PDB file of C-alpha atoms in Angstrom:
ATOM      1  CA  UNK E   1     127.466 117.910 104.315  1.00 46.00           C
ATOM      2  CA  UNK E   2     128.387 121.166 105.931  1.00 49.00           C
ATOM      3  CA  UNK E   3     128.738 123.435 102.323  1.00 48.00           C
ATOM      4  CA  UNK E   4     125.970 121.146 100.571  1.00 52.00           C
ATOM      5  CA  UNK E   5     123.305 123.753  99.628  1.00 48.00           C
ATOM      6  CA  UNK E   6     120.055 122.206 100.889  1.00 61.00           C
ATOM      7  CA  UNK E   7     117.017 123.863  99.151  1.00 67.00           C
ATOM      8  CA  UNK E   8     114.998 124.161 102.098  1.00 67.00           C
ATOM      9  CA  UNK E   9     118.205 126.383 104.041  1.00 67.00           C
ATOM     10  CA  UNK E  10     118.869 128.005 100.847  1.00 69.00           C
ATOM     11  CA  UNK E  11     116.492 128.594  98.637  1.00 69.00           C
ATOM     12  CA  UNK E  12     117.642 130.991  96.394  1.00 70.00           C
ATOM     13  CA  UNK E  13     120.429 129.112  95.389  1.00 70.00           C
ATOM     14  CA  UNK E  14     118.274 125.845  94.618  1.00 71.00           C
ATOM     15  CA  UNK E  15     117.298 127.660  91.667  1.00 74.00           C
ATOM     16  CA  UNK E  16     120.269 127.253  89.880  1.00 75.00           C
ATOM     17  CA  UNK E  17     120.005 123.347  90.900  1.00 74.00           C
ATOM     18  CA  UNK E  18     116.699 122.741  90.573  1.00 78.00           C
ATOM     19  CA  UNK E  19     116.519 122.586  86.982  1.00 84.00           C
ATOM     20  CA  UNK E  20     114.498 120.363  84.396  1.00 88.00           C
ATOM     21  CA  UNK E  21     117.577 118.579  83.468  1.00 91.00           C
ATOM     22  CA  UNK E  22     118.996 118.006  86.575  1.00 87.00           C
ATOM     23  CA  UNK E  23     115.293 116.415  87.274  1.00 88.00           C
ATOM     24  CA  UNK E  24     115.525 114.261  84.336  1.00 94.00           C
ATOM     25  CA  UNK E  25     118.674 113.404  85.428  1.00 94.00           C
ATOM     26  CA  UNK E  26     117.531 112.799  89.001  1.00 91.00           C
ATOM     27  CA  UNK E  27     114.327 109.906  87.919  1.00 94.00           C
ATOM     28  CA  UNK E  28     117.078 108.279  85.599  1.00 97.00           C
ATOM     29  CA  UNK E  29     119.034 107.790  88.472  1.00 96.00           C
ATOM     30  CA  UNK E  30     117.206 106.511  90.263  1.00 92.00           C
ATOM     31  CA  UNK E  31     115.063 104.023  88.278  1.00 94.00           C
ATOM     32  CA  UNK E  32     118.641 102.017  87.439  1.00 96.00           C
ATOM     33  CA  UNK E  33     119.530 102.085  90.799  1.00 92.00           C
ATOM     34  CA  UNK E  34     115.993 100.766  91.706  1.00 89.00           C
ATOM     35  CA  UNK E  35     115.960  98.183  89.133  1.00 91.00           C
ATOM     36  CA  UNK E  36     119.910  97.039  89.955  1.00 91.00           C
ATOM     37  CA  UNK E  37     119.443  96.571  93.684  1.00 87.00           C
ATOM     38  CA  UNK E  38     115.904  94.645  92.952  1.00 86.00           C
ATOM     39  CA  UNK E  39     117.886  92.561  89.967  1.00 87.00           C
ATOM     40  CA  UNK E  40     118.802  89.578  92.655  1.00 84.00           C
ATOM     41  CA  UNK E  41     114.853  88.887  93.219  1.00 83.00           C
ATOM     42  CA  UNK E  42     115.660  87.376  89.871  1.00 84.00           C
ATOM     43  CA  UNK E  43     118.291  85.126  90.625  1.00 81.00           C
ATOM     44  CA  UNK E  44     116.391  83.720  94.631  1.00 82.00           C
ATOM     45  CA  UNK E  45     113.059  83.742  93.078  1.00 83.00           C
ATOM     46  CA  UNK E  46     111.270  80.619  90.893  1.00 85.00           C
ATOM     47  CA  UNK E  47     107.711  79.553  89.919  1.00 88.00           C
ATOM     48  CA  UNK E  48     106.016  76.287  91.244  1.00 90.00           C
ATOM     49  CA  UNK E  49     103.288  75.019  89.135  1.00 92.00           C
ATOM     50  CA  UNK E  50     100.409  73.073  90.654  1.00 92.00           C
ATOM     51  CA  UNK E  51      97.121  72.054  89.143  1.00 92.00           C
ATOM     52  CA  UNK E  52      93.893  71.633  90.418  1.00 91.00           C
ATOM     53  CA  UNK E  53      91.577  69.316  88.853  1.00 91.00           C
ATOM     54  CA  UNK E  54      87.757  68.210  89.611  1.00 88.00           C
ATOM     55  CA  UNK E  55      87.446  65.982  87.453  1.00 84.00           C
ATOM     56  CA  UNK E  56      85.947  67.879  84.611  1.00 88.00           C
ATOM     57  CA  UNK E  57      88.080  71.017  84.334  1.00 92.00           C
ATOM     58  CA  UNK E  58      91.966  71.731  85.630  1.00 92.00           C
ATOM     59  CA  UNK E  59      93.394  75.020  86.581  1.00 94.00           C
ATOM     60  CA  UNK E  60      96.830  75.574  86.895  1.00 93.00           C
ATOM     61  CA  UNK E  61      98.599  78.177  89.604  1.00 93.00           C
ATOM     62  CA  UNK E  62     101.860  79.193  89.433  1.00 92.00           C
ATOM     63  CA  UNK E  63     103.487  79.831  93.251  1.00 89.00           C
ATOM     64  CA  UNK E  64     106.115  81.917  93.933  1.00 86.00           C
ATOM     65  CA  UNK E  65     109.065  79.760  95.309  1.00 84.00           C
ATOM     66  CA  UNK E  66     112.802  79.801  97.012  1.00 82.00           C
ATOM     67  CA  UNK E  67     115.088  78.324  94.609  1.00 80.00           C
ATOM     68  CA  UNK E  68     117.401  77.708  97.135  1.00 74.00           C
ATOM     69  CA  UNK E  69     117.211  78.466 100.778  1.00 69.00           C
ATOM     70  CA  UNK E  70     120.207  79.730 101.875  1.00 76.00           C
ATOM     71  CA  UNK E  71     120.141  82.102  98.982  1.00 78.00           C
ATOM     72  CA  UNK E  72     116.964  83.664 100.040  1.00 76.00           C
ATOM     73  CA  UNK E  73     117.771  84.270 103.350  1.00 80.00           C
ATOM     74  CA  UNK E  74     120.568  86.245 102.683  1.00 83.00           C
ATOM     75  CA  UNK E  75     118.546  88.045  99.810  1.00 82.00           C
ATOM     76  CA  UNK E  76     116.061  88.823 102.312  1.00 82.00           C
ATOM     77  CA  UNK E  77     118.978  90.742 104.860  1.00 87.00           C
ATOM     78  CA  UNK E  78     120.202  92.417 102.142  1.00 85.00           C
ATOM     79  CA  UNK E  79     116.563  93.833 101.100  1.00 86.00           C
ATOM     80  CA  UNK E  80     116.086  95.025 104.928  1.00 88.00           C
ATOM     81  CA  UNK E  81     119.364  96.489 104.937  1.00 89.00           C
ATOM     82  CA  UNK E  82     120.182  98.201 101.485  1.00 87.00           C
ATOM     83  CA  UNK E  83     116.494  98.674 101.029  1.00 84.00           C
ATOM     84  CA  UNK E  84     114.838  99.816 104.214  1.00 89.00           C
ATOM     85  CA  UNK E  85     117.516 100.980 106.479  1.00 93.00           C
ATOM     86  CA  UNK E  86     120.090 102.580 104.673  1.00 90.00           C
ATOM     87  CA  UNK E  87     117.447 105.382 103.029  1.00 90.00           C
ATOM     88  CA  UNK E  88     116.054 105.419 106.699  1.00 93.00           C
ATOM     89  CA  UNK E  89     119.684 106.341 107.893  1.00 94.00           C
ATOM     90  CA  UNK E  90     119.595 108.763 105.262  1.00 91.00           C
ATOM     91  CA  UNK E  91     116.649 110.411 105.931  1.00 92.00           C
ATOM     92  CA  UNK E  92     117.267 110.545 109.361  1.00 95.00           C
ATOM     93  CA  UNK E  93     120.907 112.169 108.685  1.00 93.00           C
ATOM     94  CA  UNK E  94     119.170 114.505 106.208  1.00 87.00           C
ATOM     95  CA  UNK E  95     116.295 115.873 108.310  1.00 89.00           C
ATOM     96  CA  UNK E  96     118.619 116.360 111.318  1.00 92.00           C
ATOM     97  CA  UNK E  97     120.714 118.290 109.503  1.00 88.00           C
ATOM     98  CA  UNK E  98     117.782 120.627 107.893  1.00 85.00           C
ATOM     99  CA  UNK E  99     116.290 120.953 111.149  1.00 88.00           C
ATOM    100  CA  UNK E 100     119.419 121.744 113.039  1.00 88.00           C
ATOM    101  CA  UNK E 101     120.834 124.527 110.106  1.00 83.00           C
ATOM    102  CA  UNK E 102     117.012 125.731 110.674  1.00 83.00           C
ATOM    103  CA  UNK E 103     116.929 126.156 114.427  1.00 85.00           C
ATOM    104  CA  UNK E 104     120.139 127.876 114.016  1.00 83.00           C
ATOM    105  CA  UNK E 105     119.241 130.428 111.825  1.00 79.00           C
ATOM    106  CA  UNK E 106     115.797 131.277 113.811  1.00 80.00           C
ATOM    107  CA  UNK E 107     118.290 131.581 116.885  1.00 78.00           C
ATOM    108  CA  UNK E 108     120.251 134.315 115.115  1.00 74.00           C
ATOM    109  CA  UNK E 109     117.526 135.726 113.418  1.00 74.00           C
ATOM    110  CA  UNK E 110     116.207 136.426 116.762  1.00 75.00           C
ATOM    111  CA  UNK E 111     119.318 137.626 117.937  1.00 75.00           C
ATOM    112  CA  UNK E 112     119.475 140.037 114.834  1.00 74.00           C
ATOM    113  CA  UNK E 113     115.788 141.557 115.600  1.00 79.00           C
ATOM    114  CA  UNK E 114     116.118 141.667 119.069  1.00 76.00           C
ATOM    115  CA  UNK E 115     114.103 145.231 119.712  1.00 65.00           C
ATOM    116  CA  UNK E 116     115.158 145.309 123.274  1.00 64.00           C
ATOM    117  CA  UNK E 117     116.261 149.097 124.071  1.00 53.00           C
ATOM    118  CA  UNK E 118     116.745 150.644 127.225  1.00 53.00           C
TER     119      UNK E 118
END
């Protein structure tokens, strides 16, 4: 992570990275990864009809349902892990890094403009 160009320490160079294709690129990304690490809600996840009559007039609701419980327990550890704590790790990662390479350079840049003379 040490020679990755971040755009906020570098911003000159994002420029060259930053560009509408690499953007386009970027969304693609990361709709298919969206939609393949949702793609098991589809395989834990079933419908259970019930219907309400009073005597006149019936109206049906359709429930969201387990279709089998040991399956949806282990669905739901993998959504708080993949989903919720692994981007958090990232982010956390990420942001220490900008803020460290930040503090850094403000500690040299000080050292650089130091106007002490004697």
């Amino acid at each position: 992570m040490k020679g990755y160009p971040s755009v906020i320490v570098f911003p000159i160079r994002s420029r060259s990275v930053c560009t509408m294709s690499n953007c386009r690129r970027a969304v693609l990304v990361v709709w298919i990864v969206s939609l393949l690490l949702t793609a098991p809600v589809l395989f834990t996840k079933g419908t259970n009809p019930l219907t309400f009559t009073d005597g006149e007039e019936s109206v049906t609701v359709n429930y969201c349902v387990e279709t089998d419980g040991g399956v949806g327990l282990i669905f739901a550890i993998y959504q708080a892990v993949i989903l919720l704590l692994a981007p958090g790790l990232v982010m956390i990662i990420c942001y220490t890094y900008v803020i460290r390479e930040l503090w850094l350079s403000t500690r040299n840049m000080r050292v650089l403009t130091n106007t002490n003379t004697k």
